[in-house]
C-alpha cells in the first residue's frame, strides 16, 4: 500500500473534492450527479468531466481524499505514548464522526455498493488496512514497552474495527448518533479487558 | 412492539417471501424488480401486485418475514440456562449468517436506505429492539441466578449488537466472511470480561 500522504492533490482537485463533500452531504450517494457536484464547484459539468469521466471515478478519488484527511489528522496526534495514542486514535474513529452524520449516511450507501463496484471495494479495503496498520503499531509499541499485555495484536485490531464499523452502521441505520458514544465505551472496556 | 410470531402468514405470502428471498440473493436490492420476483414466484407481476403495490412495500414485508424466521430460530433454542442460551443467541447472530453472504449483501443495501425509507427504518429499529430485548432478558436472567456479574445489561446488549452489526458490515464491504468468525471471538472476549 502506498503511503497516502505522499500524494499531493493539485489545486482544482482539492476544490472538486470539497464540492463533492458538500454535494454528498446534501443529496446522498444515490441522488448525487456530476451536475450537482458542478453546482457546488461553481463551474460547468464539463469542468468536472475534464478531471473525472464518471461519478463513480470521482467518488473513488473522494474516498482517497477522505483517507488522506484521516491520515493527516492522525499525523497531528503528537503523543507517542502508546496508551494516550490508542485513546486518541479511537477518538478519531468514534468521536469525530459524530460531527458529521450526513457524510456517514452517504458513506454507508457507498459501502453497501462495494460488492458491485471494484473501485469502491479497493478503497474501503485499503482504508481498513491502513487504519488497522496504525492501531496495530500502537498496540505492538505498548506491548514492547510493557504497558500492554502480550496479546494477538492483529485480532485485537480487527475487534476494534468491528466495534467501529458496527457503530458507524448503527448510527445511520437506527438514526442514533449515540451509537458512536456507546461504542466508544465498548472499545474502552474491550481495550481494558484485553490489554491491561 | 407486537410479538412477531403471533402473526401467521397466509399461503401466497409465504411463497412470495421465498421468491423475494431468491430474487434478492440473485439480483441484490438495487436491481430487484417486481418482474424478477414474479419470475421466481412462477406467476405474473399482477399476481405479485395483488398483494403488494410497490417493491419497497413488499420488501418491508420481507423484513418482517426475516424477523419472524429469526424469532422462530430463537424459540427453537430449547435451553433456559443463561450461559448456554447467550452462547446460542450469539451463534444465531454471528455464525448462521456465514451460510448466506448473498442475503447479507442485499440486507446492507437495504440498511443503507433506512435514512430515506421510513418503512425500512421502522423494521430495522423493531428488529434491533427485539434482538436487544432477547439478549437483555438472558443477561438479566444470568444476573438473577448469580452466574453473571451485576452489569448494566442495556449497555452490554448494545455493545454486543455493535459487534454483530460491525461484523455484518465488514463481511460485505471487505468481502470477508471471516469477519463474522472474528466477531464471534470478540463477543466471547467481551462477554467474559463484562459478565464473569
mmCIF file of C-alpha atoms in Angstrom:
data_model
loop_
_atom_site.group_PDB
_atom_site.id
_atom_site.type_symbol
_atom_site.label_atom_id
_atom_site.label_comp_id
_atom_site.label_asym_id
_atom_site.label_seq_id
_atom_site.Cartn_x
_atom_site.Cartn_y
_atom_site.Cartn_z
ATOM 1 C CA UNK A 1 0.000 0.000 0.000
ATOM 2 C CA UNK A 2 1.349 3.458 -0.846
ATOM 3 C CA UNK A 3 1.573 5.968 1.967
ATOM 4 C CA UNK A 4 -1.464 8.113 1.100
ATOM 5 C CA UNK A 5 0.002 11.383 2.409
ATOM 6 C CA UNK A 6 2.794 11.135 -0.172
ATOM 7 C CA UNK A 7 0.356 12.096 -2.895
ATOM 8 C CA UNK A 8 -0.342 15.801 -3.278
ATOM 9 C CA UNK A 9 -3.643 16.925 -4.733
ATOM 10 C CA UNK A 10 -3.430 19.677 -7.327
ATOM 11 C CA UNK A 11 -5.460 22.848 -6.785
ATOM 12 C CA UNK A 12 -8.573 22.022 -8.891
ATOM 13 C CA UNK A 13 -8.794 18.524 -7.413
ATOM 14 C CA UNK A 14 -8.956 19.893 -3.880
ATOM 15 C CA UNK A 15 -11.810 22.235 -4.852
ATOM 16 C CA UNK A 16 -13.703 19.416 -6.594
ATOM 17 C CA UNK A 17 -13.255 17.206 -3.524
ATOM 18 C CA UNK A 18 -14.714 19.898 -1.288
ATOM 19 C CA UNK A 19 -17.603 20.328 -3.725
ATOM 20 C CA UNK A 20 -18.177 16.548 -3.724
ATOM 21 C CA UNK A 21 -18.169 16.554 0.055
ATOM 22 C CA UNK A 22 -20.882 19.238 0.181
ATOM 23 C CA UNK A 23 -22.939 17.601 -2.587
ATOM 24 C CA UNK A 24 -22.782 14.173 -0.897
ATOM 25 C CA UNK A 25 -23.944 15.619 2.398
ATOM 26 C CA UNK A 26 -26.849 17.385 0.677
ATOM 27 C CA UNK A 27 -28.029 14.698 -1.736
ATOM 28 C CA UNK A 28 -26.658 11.355 -0.507
ATOM 29 C CA UNK A 29 -24.976 8.878 -2.827
ATOM 30 C CA UNK A 30 -27.906 7.628 -4.935
ATOM 31 C CA UNK A 31 -29.088 11.132 -5.867
ATOM 32 C CA UNK A 32 -25.622 12.520 -6.461
ATOM 33 C CA UNK A 33 -24.912 13.654 -10.036
ATOM 34 C CA UNK A 34 -21.973 15.318 -11.768
ATOM 35 C CA UNK A 35 -24.356 18.242 -12.327
ATOM 36 C CA UNK A 36 -24.910 18.655 -8.581
ATOM 37 C CA UNK A 37 -21.178 18.434 -7.893
ATOM 38 C CA UNK A 38 -20.553 21.038 -10.621
ATOM 39 C CA UNK A 39 -23.131 23.316 -8.975
ATOM 40 C CA UNK A 40 -21.191 23.125 -5.691
ATOM 41 C CA UNK A 41 -17.923 23.537 -7.606
ATOM 42 C CA UNK A 42 -19.283 26.725 -9.185
ATOM 43 C CA UNK A 43 -18.254 25.575 -12.666
ATOM 44 C CA UNK A 44 -19.707 23.649 -15.615
ATOM 45 C CA UNK A 45 -20.157 19.864 -15.709
ATOM 46 C CA UNK A 46 -17.505 19.907 -18.479
ATOM 47 C CA UNK A 47 -15.038 21.338 -15.955
ATOM 48 C CA UNK A 48 -15.725 18.361 -13.676
ATOM 49 C CA UNK A 49 -15.590 15.870 -16.556
ATOM 50 C CA UNK A 50 -12.211 17.302 -17.526
ATOM 51 C CA UNK A 51 -10.866 15.632 -14.364
ATOM 52 C CA UNK A 52 -13.185 12.644 -13.962
ATOM 53 C CA UNK A 53 -15.082 10.627 -16.562
ATOM 54 C CA UNK A 54 -17.787 9.262 -14.299
ATOM 55 C CA UNK A 55 -19.427 9.931 -10.953
ATOM 56 C CA UNK A 56 -18.011 6.669 -9.581
ATOM 57 C CA UNK A 57 -14.485 7.565 -10.694
ATOM 58 C CA UNK A 58 -14.818 10.895 -8.929
ATOM 59 C CA UNK A 59 -16.171 9.170 -5.814
ATOM 60 C CA UNK A 60 -13.295 6.692 -5.767
ATOM 61 C CA UNK A 61 -10.961 9.721 -5.743
ATOM 62 C CA UNK A 62 -13.113 11.173 -2.978
ATOM 63 C CA UNK A 63 -12.569 8.039 -0.860
ATOM 64 C CA UNK A 64 -8.812 8.512 -1.327
ATOM 65 C CA UNK A 65 -9.241 12.123 -0.264
ATOM 66 C CA UNK A 66 -11.074 11.079 2.929
ATOM 67 C CA UNK A 67 -8.306 8.643 3.780
ATOM 68 C CA UNK A 68 -5.743 11.428 3.211
ATOM 69 C CA UNK A 69 -7.660 13.626 5.627
ATOM 70 C CA UNK A 70 -7.780 10.842 8.194
ATOM 71 C CA UNK A 71 -4.043 10.248 7.817
ATOM 72 C CA UNK A 72 -3.395 13.982 8.307
ATOM 73 C CA UNK A 73 -5.468 14.043 11.474
ATOM 74 C CA UNK A 74 -3.511 11.022 12.746
ATOM 75 C CA UNK A 75 -0.222 12.766 11.993
ATOM 76 C CA UNK A 76 -1.435 15.629 14.166
ATOM 77 C CA UNK A 77 -1.713 13.195 17.100
ATOM 78 C CA UNK A 78 1.582 14.334 18.563
ATOM 79 C CA UNK A 79 1.953 11.944 21.516
ATOM 80 C CA UNK A 80 3.952 8.745 21.159
ATOM 81 C CA UNK A 81 2.786 7.315 24.492
ATOM 82 C CA UNK A 82 1.007 4.081 23.494
ATOM 83 C CA UNK A 83 -1.906 4.434 25.942
ATOM 84 C CA UNK A 84 -2.625 8.057 25.034
ATOM 85 C CA UNK A 85 -2.128 7.383 21.359
ATOM 86 C CA UNK A 86 -4.591 4.472 21.332
ATOM 87 C CA UNK A 87 -7.173 6.664 23.111
ATOM 88 C CA UNK A 88 -6.725 9.423 20.559
ATOM 89 C CA UNK A 89 -6.979 7.030 17.600
ATOM 90 C CA UNK A 90 -10.245 5.648 18.993
ATOM 91 C CA UNK A 91 -11.499 9.221 19.445
ATOM 92 C CA UNK A 92 -10.686 9.958 15.794
ATOM 93 C CA UNK A 93 -12.620 6.840 14.775
ATOM 94 C CA UNK A 94 -15.617 7.106 17.103
ATOM 95 C CA UNK A 95 -15.956 10.648 18.426
ATOM 96 C CA UNK A 96 -15.109 12.759 15.381
ATOM 97 C CA UNK A 97 -17.712 11.141 13.032
ATOM 98 C CA UNK A 98 -20.411 12.339 15.461
ATOM 99 C CA UNK A 99 -19.927 15.819 13.968
ATOM 100 C CA UNK A 100 -20.989 14.731 10.522
ATOM 101 C CA UNK A 101 -23.981 12.367 10.314
ATOM 102 C CA UNK A 102 -24.786 13.359 6.708
ATOM 103 C CA UNK A 103 -21.415 12.160 5.486
ATOM 104 C CA UNK A 104 -21.890 8.904 7.426
ATOM 105 C CA UNK A 105 -25.167 8.287 5.581
ATOM 106 C CA UNK A 106 -23.520 8.764 2.175
ATOM 107 C CA UNK A 107 -20.562 6.585 3.192
ATOM 108 C CA UNK A 108 -22.798 3.681 4.243
ATOM 109 C CA UNK A 109 -24.510 3.865 0.847
ATOM 110 C CA UNK A 110 -21.118 3.691 -0.832
ATOM 111 C CA UNK A 111 -20.010 0.847 1.467
ATOM 112 C CA UNK A 112 -23.113 -1.138 0.509
ATOM 113 C CA UNK A 113 -22.092 -0.790 -3.164
ATOM 114 C CA UNK A 114 -18.612 -2.276 -2.604
ATOM 115 C CA UNK A 115 -19.723 -5.768 -3.766
ATOM 116 C CA UNK A 116 -20.777 -4.238 -7.107
ATOM 117 C CA UNK A 117 -18.024 -1.637 -7.667
ATOM 118 C CA UNK A 118 -14.394 -2.730 -7.654
ATOM 119 C CA UNK A 119 -13.080 0.845 -7.295
ATOM 120 C CA UNK A 120 -15.072 1.332 -4.063
ATOM 121 C CA UNK A 121 -14.200 -2.100 -2.732
ATOM 122 C CA UNK A 122 -10.495 -1.424 -3.292
ATOM 123 C CA UNK A 123 -10.634 1.896 -1.413
ATOM 124 C CA UNK A 124 -12.552 0.519 1.545
ATOM 125 C CA UNK A 125 -10.098 -2.357 1.799
ATOM 126 C CA UNK A 126 -7.088 -0.003 1.640
ATOM 127 C CA UNK A 127 -8.670 2.338 4.133
ATOM 128 C CA UNK A 128 -9.342 -0.516 6.566
ATOM 129 C CA UNK A 129 -5.849 -1.912 6.078
ATOM 130 C CA UNK A 130 -4.267 1.454 6.782
ATOM 131 C CA UNK A 131 -6.255 2.085 9.964
ATOM 132 C CA UNK A 132 -5.564 -1.453 11.192
ATOM 133 C CA UNK A 133 -1.879 -0.860 10.495
ATOM 134 C CA UNK A 134 -1.953 2.291 12.680
ATOM 135 C CA UNK A 135 -3.826 0.546 15.508
ATOM 136 C CA UNK A 136 -1.581 -2.493 15.389
ATOM 137 C CA UNK A 137 1.559 -0.333 15.511
ATOM 138 C CA UNK A 138 0.419 1.405 18.694
ATOM 139 C CA UNK A 139 -0.638 -1.885 20.322
ATOM 140 C CA UNK A 140 2.702 -3.520 19.471
ATOM 141 C CA UNK A 141 4.524 -0.451 20.738
ATOM 142 C CA UNK A 142 2.630 -0.759 24.042
ATOM 143 C CA UNK A 143 3.480 -4.468 24.258
ATOM 144 C CA UNK A 144 7.172 -3.684 23.653
ATOM 145 C CA UNK A 145 7.118 -1.028 26.370
ATOM 146 C CA UNK A 146 5.402 -3.421 28.767
ATOM 147 C CA UNK A 147 2.299 -1.237 29.270
ATOM 148 C CA UNK A 148 0.043 -3.618 27.337
ATOM 149 C CA UNK A 149 -0.308 -7.377 27.811
ATOM 150 C CA UNK A 150 1.261 -9.575 25.143
ATOM 151 C CA UNK A 151 -1.882 -10.137 23.059
ATOM 152 C CA UNK A 152 -2.701 -11.183 19.496
ATOM 153 C CA UNK A 153 -2.434 -7.585 18.206
ATOM 154 C CA UNK A 154 -3.920 -8.477 14.826
ATOM 155 C CA UNK A 155 -7.047 -9.915 16.414
ATOM 156 C CA UNK A 156 -7.478 -7.044 18.893
ATOM 157 C CA UNK A 157 -7.154 -4.597 15.996
ATOM 158 C CA UNK A 158 -9.808 -6.415 13.963
ATOM 159 C CA UNK A 159 -12.092 -6.461 17.022
ATOM 160 C CA UNK A 160 -11.713 -2.702 17.469
ATOM 161 C CA UNK A 161 -12.508 -2.120 13.784
ATOM 162 C CA UNK A 162 -15.568 -4.365 14.166
ATOM 163 C CA UNK A 163 -16.758 -2.109 17.003
ATOM 164 C CA UNK A 164 -16.020 0.997 14.895
ATOM 165 C CA UNK A 165 -17.864 -0.324 11.830
ATOM 166 C CA UNK A 166 -20.781 -1.513 13.958
ATOM 167 C CA UNK A 167 -21.139 1.956 15.447
ATOM 168 C CA UNK A 168 -20.962 3.626 12.040
ATOM 169 C CA UNK A 169 -23.664 1.321 10.686
ATOM 170 C CA UNK A 170 -25.915 1.632 13.733
ATOM 171 C CA UNK A 171 -25.640 5.442 13.841
ATOM 172 C CA UNK A 172 -27.022 5.586 10.282
ATOM 173 C CA UNK A 173 -29.492 2.676 10.177
ATOM 174 C CA UNK A 174 -31.048 3.363 13.583
ATOM 175 C CA UNK A 175 -30.632 7.158 13.222
ATOM 176 C CA UNK A 176 -28.825 7.109 16.556
ATOM 177 C CA UNK A 177 -25.704 9.218 16.789
ATOM 178 C CA UNK A 178 -25.355 7.927 20.401
ATOM 179 C CA UNK A 179 -24.381 4.556 18.887
ATOM 180 C CA UNK A 180 -20.904 6.055 18.410
ATOM 181 C CA UNK A 181 -20.745 7.150 22.051
ATOM 182 C CA UNK A 182 -21.842 3.669 23.185
ATOM 183 C CA UNK A 183 -19.161 2.097 21.003
ATOM 184 C CA UNK A 184 -16.503 4.430 22.402
ATOM 185 C CA UNK A 185 -17.330 2.996 25.835
ATOM 186 C CA UNK A 186 -17.378 -0.566 24.454
ATOM 187 C CA UNK A 187 -13.947 -0.014 22.873
ATOM 188 C CA UNK A 188 -12.560 1.181 26.221
ATOM 189 C CA UNK A 189 -13.991 -1.826 28.021
ATOM 190 C CA UNK A 190 -12.560 -4.168 25.391
ATOM 191 C CA UNK A 191 -9.132 -2.492 25.496
ATOM 192 C CA UNK A 192 -9.139 -2.658 29.295
ATOM 193 C CA UNK A 193 -10.022 -6.343 29.264
ATOM 194 C CA UNK A 194 -7.550 -7.374 26.589
ATOM 195 C CA UNK A 195 -4.547 -5.089 27.007
ATOM 196 C CA UNK A 196 -4.331 -4.432 30.760
ATOM 197 C CA UNK B 1 -43.951 -3.917 19.910
ATOM 198 C CA UNK B 2 -46.130 -6.854 18.855
ATOM 199 C CA UNK B 3 -44.725 -10.330 19.319
ATOM 200 C CA UNK B 4 -43.844 -11.112 15.675
ATOM 201 C CA UNK B 5 -44.505 -14.835 15.923
ATOM 202 C CA UNK B 6 -48.171 -14.131 16.705
ATOM 203 C CA UNK B 7 -48.739 -13.166 13.097
ATOM 204 C CA UNK B 8 -49.356 -16.019 10.694
ATOM 205 C CA UNK B 9 -48.535 -15.564 7.047
ATOM 206 C CA UNK B 10 -51.146 -16.814 4.602
ATOM 207 C CA UNK B 11 -50.115 -19.326 1.957
ATOM 208 C CA UNK B 12 -49.463 -16.970 -1.030
ATOM 209 C CA UNK B 13 -47.487 -14.554 1.170
ATOM 210 C CA UNK B 14 -45.115 -17.308 2.242
ATOM 211 C CA UNK B 15 -44.492 -18.252 -1.400
ATOM 212 C CA UNK B 16 -43.893 -14.619 -2.385
ATOM 213 C CA UNK B 17 -41.490 -14.217 0.540
ATOM 214 C CA UNK B 18 -39.498 -17.222 -0.595
ATOM 215 C CA UNK B 19 -39.483 -15.860 -4.153
ATOM 216 C CA UNK B 20 -38.291 -12.471 -2.837
ATOM 217 C CA UNK B 21 -35.548 -14.202 -0.899
ATOM 218 C CA UNK B 22 -34.273 -15.977 -4.019
ATOM 219 C CA UNK B 23 -34.588 -12.842 -6.190
ATOM 220 C CA UNK B 24 -32.712 -10.694 -3.637
ATOM 221 C CA UNK B 25 -29.883 -13.194 -3.431
ATOM 222 C CA UNK B 26 -29.605 -13.291 -7.232
ATOM 223 C CA UNK B 27 -30.009 -9.614 -8.108
ATOM 224 C CA UNK B 28 -29.302 -7.594 -4.938
ATOM 225 C CA UNK B 29 -31.537 -4.778 -3.788
ATOM 226 C CA UNK B 30 -30.874 -2.094 -6.431
ATOM 227 C CA UNK B 31 -31.546 -4.420 -9.370
ATOM 228 C CA UNK B 32 -34.544 -6.127 -7.810
ATOM 229 C CA UNK B 33 -37.827 -5.643 -9.645
ATOM 230 C CA UNK B 34 -41.368 -6.926 -9.163
ATOM 231 C CA UNK B 35 -40.851 -8.664 -12.506
ATOM 232 C CA UNK B 36 -37.869 -10.597 -11.166
ATOM 233 C CA UNK B 37 -39.747 -11.535 -8.015
ATOM 234 C CA UNK B 38 -42.699 -12.673 -10.158
ATOM 235 C CA UNK B 39 -40.316 -14.819 -12.217
ATOM 236 C CA UNK B 40 -39.150 -16.586 -9.029
ATOM 237 C CA UNK B 41 -42.767 -16.781 -7.848
ATOM 238 C CA UNK B 42 -43.726 -18.511 -11.104
ATOM 239 C CA UNK B 43 -46.675 -16.154 -11.607
ATOM 240 C CA UNK B 44 -47.443 -12.838 -13.320
ATOM 241 C CA UNK B 45 -46.391 -9.441 -11.954
ATOM 242 C CA UNK B 46 -50.142 -8.795 -11.485
ATOM 243 C CA UNK B 47 -50.224 -11.716 -9.034
ATOM 244 C CA UNK B 48 -47.478 -10.048 -7.003
ATOM 245 C CA UNK B 49 -49.119 -6.623 -7.259
ATOM 246 C CA UNK B 50 -52.345 -8.162 -5.969
ATOM 247 C CA UNK B 51 -50.570 -8.446 -2.597
ATOM 248 C CA UNK B 52 -48.102 -5.533 -2.699
ATOM 249 C CA UNK B 53 -48.312 -2.197 -4.510
ATOM 250 C CA UNK B 54 -44.608 -1.474 -4.673
ATOM 251 C CA UNK B 55 -41.247 -3.201 -4.437
ATOM 252 C CA UNK B 56 -40.478 -1.332 -1.213
ATOM 253 C CA UNK B 57 -43.792 -2.355 0.357
ATOM 254 C CA UNK B 58 -43.016 -5.967 -0.489
ATOM 255 C CA UNK B 59 -39.500 -5.611 0.919
ATOM 256 C CA UNK B 60 -40.805 -4.121 4.166
ATOM 257 C CA UNK B 61 -42.969 -7.241 4.488
ATOM 258 C CA UNK B 62 -39.869 -9.294 3.691
ATOM 259 C CA UNK B 63 -38.009 -7.669 6.594
ATOM 260 C CA UNK B 64 -40.902 -8.697 8.869
ATOM 261 C CA UNK B 65 -40.621 -12.196 7.459
ATOM 262 C CA UNK B 66 -36.887 -12.342 8.246
ATOM 263 C CA UNK B 67 -37.558 -11.234 11.809
ATOM 264 C CA UNK B 68 -40.241 -13.933 12.102
ATOM 265 C CA UNK B 69 -37.702 -16.500 10.950
ATOM 266 C CA UNK B 70 -35.167 -15.246 13.449
ATOM 267 C CA UNK B 71 -37.750 -15.380 16.239
ATOM 268 C CA UNK B 72 -38.620 -18.953 15.251
ATOM 269 C CA UNK B 73 -34.982 -19.995 15.353
ATOM 270 C CA UNK B 74 -34.690 -18.383 18.817
ATOM 271 C CA UNK B 75 -37.763 -20.266 20.012
ATOM 272 C CA UNK B 76 -36.015 -23.448 18.940
ATOM 273 C CA UNK B 77 -33.192 -22.643 21.379
ATOM 274 C CA UNK B 78 -34.544 -25.016 23.976
ATOM 275 C CA UNK B 79 -32.139 -24.398 26.866
ATOM 276 C CA UNK B 80 -33.003 -21.910 29.609
ATOM 277 C CA UNK B 81 -29.506 -21.942 31.137
ATOM 278 C CA UNK B 82 -28.358 -18.292 30.792
ATOM 279 C CA UNK B 83 -24.763 -19.082 29.793
ATOM 280 C CA UNK B 84 -25.754 -21.652 27.158
ATOM 281 C CA UNK B 85 -28.591 -19.503 25.918
ATOM 282 C CA UNK B 86 -26.369 -16.442 25.439
ATOM 283 C CA UNK B 87 -23.869 -18.582 23.503
ATOM 284 C CA UNK B 88 -26.613 -19.904 21.256
ATOM 285 C CA UNK B 89 -28.068 -16.436 20.632
ATOM 286 C CA UNK B 90 -24.624 -15.161 19.609
ATOM 287 C CA UNK B 91 -24.262 -18.180 17.310
ATOM 288 C CA UNK B 92 -27.597 -17.325 15.670
ATOM 289 C CA UNK B 93 -26.387 -13.745 15.163
ATOM 290 C CA UNK B 94 -22.806 -14.386 14.070
ATOM 291 C CA UNK B 95 -22.401 -17.972 12.899
ATOM 292 C CA UNK B 96 -25.619 -18.585 10.970
ATOM 293 C CA UNK B 97 -25.258 -15.551 8.616
ATOM 294 C CA UNK B 98 -21.997 -17.105 7.358
ATOM 295 C CA UNK B 99 -24.161 -19.524 5.359
ATOM 296 C CA UNK B 100 -25.721 -16.782 3.309
ATOM 297 C CA UNK B 101 -23.418 -13.999 2.098
ATOM 298 C CA UNK B 102 -25.719 -13.042 -0.788
ATOM 299 C CA UNK B 103 -28.546 -12.184 1.577
ATOM 300 C CA UNK B 104 -26.117 -10.154 3.717
ATOM 301 C CA UNK B 105 -25.176 -8.065 0.671
ATOM 302 C CA UNK B 106 -28.822 -7.283 -0.110
ATOM 303 C CA UNK B 107 -29.542 -6.508 3.549
ATOM 304 C CA UNK B 108 -26.692 -3.997 3.800
ATOM 305 C CA UNK B 109 -28.070 -2.234 0.713
ATOM 306 C CA UNK B 110 -31.468 -2.068 2.400
ATOM 307 C CA UNK B 111 -29.907 -0.887 5.681
ATOM 308 C CA UNK B 112 -28.142 1.936 3.849
ATOM 309 C CA UNK B 113 -31.550 3.082 2.527
ATOM 310 C CA UNK B 114 -33.096 3.349 6.024
ATOM 311 C CA UNK B 115 -32.454 7.134 6.213
ATOM 312 C CA UNK B 116 -34.525 7.560 3.027
ATOM 313 C CA UNK B 117 -37.278 4.967 3.538
ATOM 314 C CA UNK B 118 -39.404 5.110 6.679
ATOM 315 C CA UNK B 119 -40.786 1.580 6.192
ATOM 316 C CA UNK B 120 -37.248 0.122 6.192
ATOM 317 C CA UNK B 121 -36.108 2.288 9.079
ATOM 318 C CA UNK B 122 -39.080 1.150 11.172
ATOM 319 C CA UNK B 123 -38.347 -2.542 10.521
ATOM 320 C CA UNK B 124 -34.646 -2.281 11.281
ATOM 321 C CA UNK B 125 -35.434 -0.448 14.512
ATOM 322 C CA UNK B 126 -38.038 -3.062 15.543
ATOM 323 C CA UNK B 127 -35.696 -5.873 14.605
ATOM 324 C CA UNK B 128 -32.879 -4.371 16.669
ATOM 325 C CA UNK B 129 -35.202 -3.701 19.595
ATOM 326 C CA UNK B 130 -36.456 -7.281 19.566
ATOM 327 C CA UNK B 131 -32.996 -8.838 19.480
ATOM 328 C CA UNK B 132 -31.768 -6.494 22.217
ATOM 329 C CA UNK B 133 -34.813 -7.494 24.263
ATOM 330 C CA UNK B 134 -33.867 -11.184 23.901
ATOM 331 C CA UNK B 135 -30.221 -10.573 24.799
ATOM 332 C CA UNK B 136 -31.110 -8.383 27.756
ATOM 333 C CA UNK B 137 -33.547 -10.985 29.095
ATOM 334 C CA UNK B 138 -30.885 -13.681 29.120
ATOM 335 C CA UNK B 139 -28.293 -11.366 30.699
ATOM 336 C CA UNK B 140 -30.728 -10.280 33.432
ATOM 337 C CA UNK B 141 -31.663 -13.922 33.993
ATOM 338 C CA UNK B 142 -27.973 -14.746 34.474
ATOM 339 C CA UNK B 143 -27.569 -11.824 36.885
ATOM 340 C CA UNK B 144 -30.580 -13.027 38.888
ATOM 341 C CA UNK B 145 -29.169 -16.534 39.042
ATOM 342 C CA UNK B 146 -25.782 -15.200 40.119
ATOM 343 C CA UNK B 147 -23.863 -16.656 37.141
ATOM 344 C CA UNK B 148 -23.260 -13.198 35.594
ATOM 345 C CA UNK B 149 -21.879 -10.094 37.299
ATOM 346 C CA UNK B 150 -24.343 -7.322 38.061
ATOM 347 C CA UNK B 151 -23.684 -5.218 34.965
ATOM 348 C CA UNK B 152 -25.513 -2.510 33.027
ATOM 349 C CA UNK B 153 -27.406 -5.078 30.907
ATOM 350 C CA UNK B 154 -28.700 -2.448 28.497
ATOM 351 C CA UNK B 155 -25.182 -1.250 27.703
ATOM 352 C CA UNK B 156 -23.744 -4.777 27.355
ATOM 353 C CA UNK B 157 -26.595 -5.633 24.984
ATOM 354 C CA UNK B 158 -25.929 -2.563 22.828
ATOM 355 C CA UNK B 159 -22.215 -3.406 22.779
ATOM 356 C CA UNK B 160 -22.950 -6.944 21.580
ATOM 357 C CA UNK B 161 -25.232 -5.596 18.831
ATOM 358 C CA UNK B 162 -22.461 -3.163 17.828
ATOM 359 C CA UNK B 163 -20.124 -6.132 17.412
ATOM 360 C CA UNK B 164 -22.815 -8.014 15.436
ATOM 361 C CA UNK B 165 -23.547 -5.080 13.117
ATOM 362 C CA UNK B 166 -19.844 -4.384 12.645
ATOM 363 C CA UNK B 167 -19.279 -7.968 11.574
ATOM 364 C CA UNK B 168 -22.233 -7.910 9.165
ATOM 365 C CA UNK B 169 -20.947 -4.709 7.564
ATOM 366 C CA UNK B 170 -17.338 -5.867 7.356
ATOM 367 C CA UNK B 171 -18.276 -9.269 5.890
ATOM 368 C CA UNK B 172 -19.973 -7.469 2.983
ATOM 369 C CA UNK B 173 -17.801 -4.370 2.460
ATOM 370 C CA UNK B 174 -14.466 -6.170 2.781
ATOM 371 C CA UNK B 175 -15.814 -9.364 1.167
ATOM 372 C CA UNK B 176 -14.564 -11.254 4.201
ATOM 373 C CA UNK B 177 -16.896 -13.862 5.632
ATOM 374 C CA UNK B 178 -14.236 -14.455 8.344
ATOM 375 C CA UNK B 179 -15.241 -11.076 9.797
ATOM 376 C CA UNK B 180 -18.186 -12.922 11.388
ATOM 377 C CA UNK B 181 -15.881 -15.559 12.880
ATOM 378 C CA UNK B 182 -13.585 -12.834 14.271
ATOM 379 C CA UNK B 183 -16.572 -11.062 15.801
ATOM 380 C CA UNK B 184 -17.797 -14.296 17.382
ATOM 381 C CA UNK B 185 -14.465 -14.460 19.217
ATOM 382 C CA UNK B 186 -14.649 -10.738 20.098
ATOM 383 C CA UNK B 187 -18.160 -11.230 21.507
ATOM 384 C CA UNK B 188 -16.899 -14.088 23.695
ATOM 385 C CA UNK B 189 -13.998 -11.992 24.962
ATOM 386 C CA UNK B 190 -16.333 -9.101 25.705
ATOM 387 C CA UNK B 191 -18.857 -11.342 27.484
ATOM 388 C CA UNK B 192 -16.050 -12.923 29.524
ATOM 389 C CA UNK B 193 -14.704 -9.525 30.541
ATOM 390 C CA UNK B 194 -18.047 -7.963 31.411
ATOM 391 C CA UNK B 195 -20.190 -10.784 32.773
ATOM 392 C CA UNK B 196 -17.739 -13.098 34.545
#
